[in-house]
Amino acid sequence: MKIEFILNGKKVEVNTDPARRLLDVLREDFGLIGVKEGCGEGECGACAVLIDGKIVHSCLVPVGNVKGKEVTTIEGLKDTEEYKVIHESFLDAGSVQCGFCTPGFVMATYALLKENPQPHEDDIRKAISGNLCRCTGYSMIIDGVKLAAKRGEKLWKD
Amino acid sequence: MGDISKPVRRFDAPEKIMGTARYVDDYFEEEMLFVRIVRSTRPRARIKSIKLPKLPSGYCVVDKNDVPGENRIKMIFDDWPFFAEDVVNFYGEPILAIAGPDREKVYELSNAVKIEYEDIPPIYTIEESEENKRPPIFGENNLFADYFYEKGDPDGAFRDADQIVEEEFRTGFQEHIYLEPQGMIAKYEDGRITVFGSMQCPYYVKNALIKAFGFPEDRIRVVQTTTGGGFGGKEEYPSQIAGIAAFCAYKTGKTVKLVYDRAEDVEFTTKRHPSRIRIKGAIKDKRVVGIEVDIALNAGAYAGLSSVVLQRAMFAATGAYRIDNVRVLGKAFATNIVPLGAFRGFGAPQAIFAIETFMNHVAKKMGEDPVRFKLAHRYKKGDTTATGGLLRSEVRLPEITEKIIEMSEYYEKKKQKEKDGKLYGIGFSMFLHGCGFTGNGEEVLKSIARLKKRKDDKVEILISNVEMGQGPQTTLRKVVAQVLGIPMEDVIYENPDTDKVPDSGPTVASRTAMIVGGLLYRVAKELKEKWKEGEEVVVEKQYRHPEYIKWDQSTFKGDAYPEYSWGANVIEVEVDPLTYEIEVKKAYAVFDLGTPLDKKIIEGQIHGGMLQGIGYATLEVMEFENGRFKQRTITDYIIPTAMDAPLFETDLVVEPYKNGPFGAKCAGELTLVGAAPAVCAAVEDALGINLYEIPIRPEKLLVLMNKEDN
Amino acid sequence: MEGLIPESLDEALEALSERKFIPIAGGTDLMVRYKRWKNLPPSFPSLPLFIGHIAELSGIEKKDDEIVIKAATLLSEIEQSPLVPSILRKAISQMAAPGIRNMGTIGGNIVNSSPAGDTLPPLYVLDAKVVLLSKNERRCLFIYDFITGPGKNQRRDDELLYEVRFKVPKHTHEMYRKVGTRKANALSKLSVAALASSRDGKIDDFRIGFGAVAPTPVRVKSIEEKVKSRHVSELSDDFINEIVNEYGEWIKPIDDQRSTALYRKTVALRLLRAFLLQLKPV
């Protein structure tokens, strides 16, 4: 089946089984390896992408569901000012260890700050509660989010 | 040159944040074959027959007959086969594998394999294995290891005791849940096998393949890909996957990818050993003067590393306490469960949970405050350890304890019984961790580290230790750069490739910073002397234990470790009085892990290690029933989320180790071992009962509290 | 396997009238239930019919004295809507994780009909009705009549769940408790949703629903009747014990990989007791 959608700002079309996981389409058909498979059950958030600006777990999205929608992956975020702020903040806060979960946390951070530019600690914990990390104990990821909120202040309000 | 501990930006982080770092699953090739392992669906059985579906062209079956060398994974006893031979010993044991170009087809074919079994009575628990009433799995008595050591006169201590306290503790399975599932890519080209993948120990994999193929070592190459967490789970198990992938590549001549689905990873890879630990203490004048610790580990179907895990558990049996009369017994039991294996702490978390909880209970019995009671028993410089080793460095437990008590306001909070309608509790633990390989391990390994100064004056670190999140890409660069007085950016440290790097040993046992880092420090010192601008200079050194270390592996007498790190944890919990749900609210830690090679990286190790320990004590439930785990997906075997994690507050006390780089000691495992007993003590404080088992489930608390009420 | 992505509700209903499909809105439950192996599409039992994008199936509105939520409305939209009673919003805010609430729909949770479906106890106590549409028919059923067993309900193959509707209760007491395996992204060991209202000391409304303690969510109107119209002063220990014991007959949980039957039952009844005690004057 032909399915058209917008991927990282560009119109794309795939001819594929609509039941295929968006995760597989992004990785295998488009080579977007920043989208990771950590579980395939919607538990870990390593495959998080944005659909129409909202965070979702791409392992649970049949590609038939994205017809006509806008899909954004970490690769599509990479050149934005917002991403750069998150990148620098994660570096400085020590938010990264093994890194497998990191792009997912970047997506969750972006989605949170776009909606809530000045989140409290509880808001942050809730916003990243669908992303598992086994290395950091989360504390330094939360520091990274806080730092990004502070540093990007004006950016998030647009 | 600045302070080595001052945090710098991690070298590996930018690519990881951007998502451009390549983990094993991120490599794609045209013409790549996919592999699915067909596994035993019986816990213990003889294979009567295997009926294969008709294979389309391009698809093949690989099994025990396709192992060119020996069908055994090289470890300690070498009893674990890559593919089952006549008998399967655990549910999920690989029997054969199907490789082919289309995953869908591979899946279909693998499901069409029909295997007939003749069941053999299975053995699941330590008790069933101990009773030995069913045909034994290993040897005559199911024992992979049966050890013993003694110090002083334990019998005399028990004879003269005022009181004897006996308790039994249990700990559960724990699954690593590194975020990146296990996986390997294998190729067979020009007569050589090359394996790329997620691993902690490239030379373990290489040596396993040498044995499995019977090839000379120059025909095997192993390359680590960016590894998404290990925690011990990628210590020995990767050899199993590498072997199967490599046999498929050898048979087909194609590139083969074998990456586990998370569900396969949860159910079929190694986990932490469940334990039963019996402690008997001889009490005289309100002090523990003699102790007998009997440790039984459920080791699973094959020996794997269980004997060494058991040794570490035994050497940690008396915790951070000087007890002059000691007897420690240890057994590792074979059962029909997936082989249990390495996991951060490596036997110590079980032992430390038991001794810490025991000490709390005895303190309560004596009417003493557990903190003071523990301090009264603590090791001091010049004391001998349980194995009779000498503590040569200052043991700064009083300072550590003072700091944590103050930081956590322990005594003020201890008075509190309720908070926001919840039952409130606070708990303390004190502990140590032996740095580096246990016993004679480092002597056997004789690790080699090499630095190569290139003509462009950049320096390559050539070691087989890997970055898996714990930070050596950054910390070891710092060590080398600082010694040489060059910018960190001029130090190159790539993921190890056994064609290029010497064997500096596995990335385990918290040894990378202290042992390998220490070795690199000395190599760098020498390189500095030999430095010639514009010329290539290579310096290599082999590790030797310090001369003063004395150890007898046959009697377990002497210095079990060259040095120790120390710590204390305080945990605050709130328990719901209706549901007994446990919330871990705050976690405090003070550690002496020598000089931190980067304060931020150490901070990250502390939080992460403690949260794994907290999960071990609370949420992480894995039950074995009717031959299979009940929790076999990441939906059912759960780890803490950001909403379950506590706030952390940490501090360090620095007692440098003279042979560690800049005084660094061991860090990674130390951070995990003290959390579970502190959680347990906090829950005991909240509910006013004694506990003997982790994980502490609300279901269990409900039963215990109902008993209390009646 | 292929499937169909209809442009409109009519096209979807037309398709359903012709052959069997498995309707997929968010897909968050179905993608896991029919998952096979890494990198493979799930294996659905019949062709997928993708309905998540159909505008007519999404939205929350107030109609007369009822709140109407279309079946494919995202959980995250319901969570944030001021029109929706807090008991349902609380339940949804504790479901899964943000990334799943942005895909999962209320209709999916209802049609999934899991005993542990977290929207169900609130919908039971709200006396919610579900509206089913087929090409030629429209049916309206109470949710507790719609759900018939674990994973079982009255939806016919030619029907789509169209909307769920309920009156907004005017209650004075409310409790929602999910006891999960952890604090986020957790499956329920059990859950309790309860509403009551007492005016001038008289209990004029009392409703309580339990999730994950029986093959379907539990709501027992005959016991509720016993509590209703009592004066709060009549909530003696004996009376409360009697009510708790009566519910005990209906709560029949199982042991599984998440909890034990004993825990589920004991805790469900403890939460019931706690709610009854809330109604008592201090």
Short mmCIF file of C-alpha atoms in Angstrom, two decimals, chain C residues 140-277:
data_model
loop_
_atom_site.label_atom_id
_atom_site.label_comp_id
_atom_site.label_asym_id
_atom_site.label_seq_id
_atom_site.Cartn_x
_atom_site.Cartn_y
_atom_site.Cartn_z
CA CYS C 140 -26.28 2.23 22.53
CA LEU C 141 -25.33 0.07 25.50
CA PHE C 142 -24.17 0.63 29.05
CA ILE C 143 -20.48 -0.09 29.26
CA TYR C 144 -21.08 -2.81 31.82
CA ASP C 145 -23.43 -4.52 29.43
CA PHE C 146 -21.03 -4.04 26.55
CA ILE C 147 -18.07 -5.77 28.20
CA THR C 148 -18.75 -9.46 28.70
CA GLY C 149 -15.44 -11.06 29.61
CA PRO C 150 -11.70 -10.62 29.50
CA GLY C 151 -11.07 -9.26 26.00
CA LYS C 152 -14.69 -9.94 25.13
CA ASN C 153 -17.50 -7.55 24.32
CA GLN C 154 -20.64 -7.12 22.30
CA ARG C 155 -19.10 -5.41 19.29
CA ARG C 156 -20.08 -7.24 16.13
CA ASP C 157 -17.57 -7.55 13.32
CA ASP C 158 -19.46 -5.03 11.19
CA GLU C 159 -19.53 -2.42 13.92
CA LEU C 160 -17.25 0.37 15.06
CA LEU C 161 -17.25 1.86 18.49
CA TYR C 162 -18.32 5.41 17.74
CA GLU C 163 -18.48 7.25 21.02
CA VAL C 164 -18.78 6.98 24.77
CA ARG C 165 -21.16 9.26 26.70
CA PHE C 166 -22.06 9.86 30.28
CA LYS C 167 -23.69 12.38 32.59
CA VAL C 168 -21.41 14.40 34.78
CA PRO C 169 -22.09 13.31 38.33
CA LYS C 170 -22.55 15.83 41.11
CA HIS C 171 -20.64 14.15 43.84
CA THR C 172 -19.03 15.30 47.02
CA HIS C 173 -16.52 12.46 47.44
CA GLU C 174 -14.25 10.85 44.95
CA MET C 175 -11.43 8.35 45.00
CA TYR C 176 -9.26 6.94 42.25
CA ARG C 177 -6.45 4.60 43.13
CA LYS C 178 -4.33 2.63 40.76
CA VAL C 179 -2.03 0.17 42.41
CA GLY C 180 0.48 -0.50 39.68
CA THR C 181 3.72 -2.35 39.32
CA ARG C 182 5.57 0.98 39.47
CA LYS C 183 4.73 4.69 39.34
CA ALA C 184 4.74 5.22 35.59
CA ASN C 185 4.31 3.07 32.52
CA ALA C 186 2.83 0.43 34.78
CA LEU C 187 0.15 -2.15 34.39
CA SER C 188 -2.45 -2.25 37.11
CA LYS C 189 -2.32 -4.83 39.84
CA LEU C 190 -5.72 -3.42 40.71
CA SER C 191 -7.56 -0.13 40.53
CA VAL C 192 -10.51 1.41 42.30
CA ALA C 193 -12.75 4.26 41.17
CA ALA C 194 -15.41 5.56 43.51
CA LEU C 195 -17.87 8.43 43.68
CA ALA C 196 -20.31 9.36 46.40
CA SER C 197 -22.30 12.27 47.49
CA SER C 198 -23.64 13.08 50.88
CA ARG C 199 -25.86 16.03 51.57
CA ASP C 200 -26.99 16.99 55.03
CA GLY C 201 -25.53 13.75 56.27
CA LYS C 202 -27.49 11.64 53.81
CA ILE C 203 -25.66 9.53 51.30
CA ASP C 204 -27.62 10.10 48.11
CA ASP C 205 -25.11 8.60 45.71
CA PHE C 206 -22.56 5.84 46.05
CA ARG C 207 -20.78 4.04 43.25
CA ILE C 208 -17.60 2.04 43.21
CA GLY C 209 -15.82 0.10 40.48
CA PHE C 210 -12.85 -2.23 40.72
CA GLY C 211 -10.39 -3.12 37.97
CA ALA C 212 -8.12 -6.15 37.55
CA VAL C 213 -9.82 -8.14 40.31
CA ALA C 214 -12.19 -10.28 38.22
CA PRO C 215 -12.67 -11.25 34.55
CA THR C 216 -14.43 -7.92 33.98
CA PRO C 217 -14.42 -4.71 36.02
CA VAL C 218 -16.59 -5.11 39.08
CA ARG C 219 -19.46 -2.84 39.91
CA VAL C 220 -22.29 -4.15 42.11
CA LYS C 221 -25.34 -1.95 42.14
CA SER C 222 -27.23 -4.05 44.68
CA ILE C 223 -24.56 -3.37 47.30
CA GLU C 224 -24.40 0.29 46.32
CA GLU C 225 -28.14 0.49 47.02
CA LYS C 226 -27.54 -0.64 50.58
CA VAL C 227 -25.19 2.26 51.15
CA LYS C 228 -27.38 4.79 49.42
CA SER C 229 -29.93 6.75 51.39
CA ARG C 230 -28.19 5.87 54.63
CA HIS C 231 -27.28 8.59 57.01
CA VAL C 232 -23.54 8.92 57.50
CA SER C 233 -24.04 8.21 61.19
CA GLU C 234 -25.20 4.73 60.21
CA LEU C 235 -21.77 3.87 58.80
CA SER C 236 -20.90 1.81 61.84
CA ASP C 237 -17.97 -0.58 61.90
CA ASP C 238 -20.40 -3.46 61.63
CA PHE C 239 -22.13 -1.96 58.64
CA ILE C 240 -18.83 -1.21 56.90
CA ASN C 241 -17.66 -4.76 57.61
CA GLU C 242 -20.85 -6.10 56.11
CA ILE C 243 -20.42 -4.06 52.93
CA VAL C 244 -16.76 -5.04 52.64
CA ASN C 245 -17.68 -8.70 53.07
CA GLU C 246 -20.35 -8.47 50.41
CA TYR C 247 -17.91 -6.99 47.91
CA GLY C 248 -15.54 -9.77 48.88
CA GLU C 249 -17.92 -12.21 47.21
CA TRP C 250 -17.56 -10.37 43.91
CA ILE C 251 -13.86 -9.75 43.91
CA LYS C 252 -12.23 -12.85 42.49
CA PRO C 253 -8.76 -12.00 41.29
CA ILE C 254 -6.01 -14.28 40.02
CA ASP C 255 -2.34 -14.84 40.68
CA ASP C 256 -0.22 -13.71 37.77
CA GLN C 257 3.16 -12.24 36.89
CA ARG C 258 2.21 -8.88 38.36
CA SER C 259 0.63 -9.70 41.70
CA THR C 260 -1.20 -12.26 43.78
CA ALA C 261 -4.90 -12.92 44.20
CA LEU C 262 -4.62 -12.41 47.93
CA TYR C 263 -2.98 -9.01 47.54
CA ARG C 264 -5.41 -7.83 44.92
CA LYS C 265 -8.44 -8.79 46.93
CA THR C 266 -7.17 -7.56 50.28
CA VAL C 267 -6.01 -4.22 48.93
CA ALA C 268 -9.17 -3.66 46.86
CA LEU C 269 -11.25 -4.18 49.98
CA ARG C 270 -8.97 -1.99 52.06
CA LEU C 271 -9.42 0.82 49.57
CA LEU C 272 -13.19 0.28 49.64
CA ARG C 273 -13.11 0.52 53.42
CA ALA C 274 -10.99 3.66 53.23
CA PHE C 275 -13.53 5.23 50.90
CA LEU C 276 -16.46 4.35 53.16
CA LEU C 277 -14.57 5.84 56.08
#
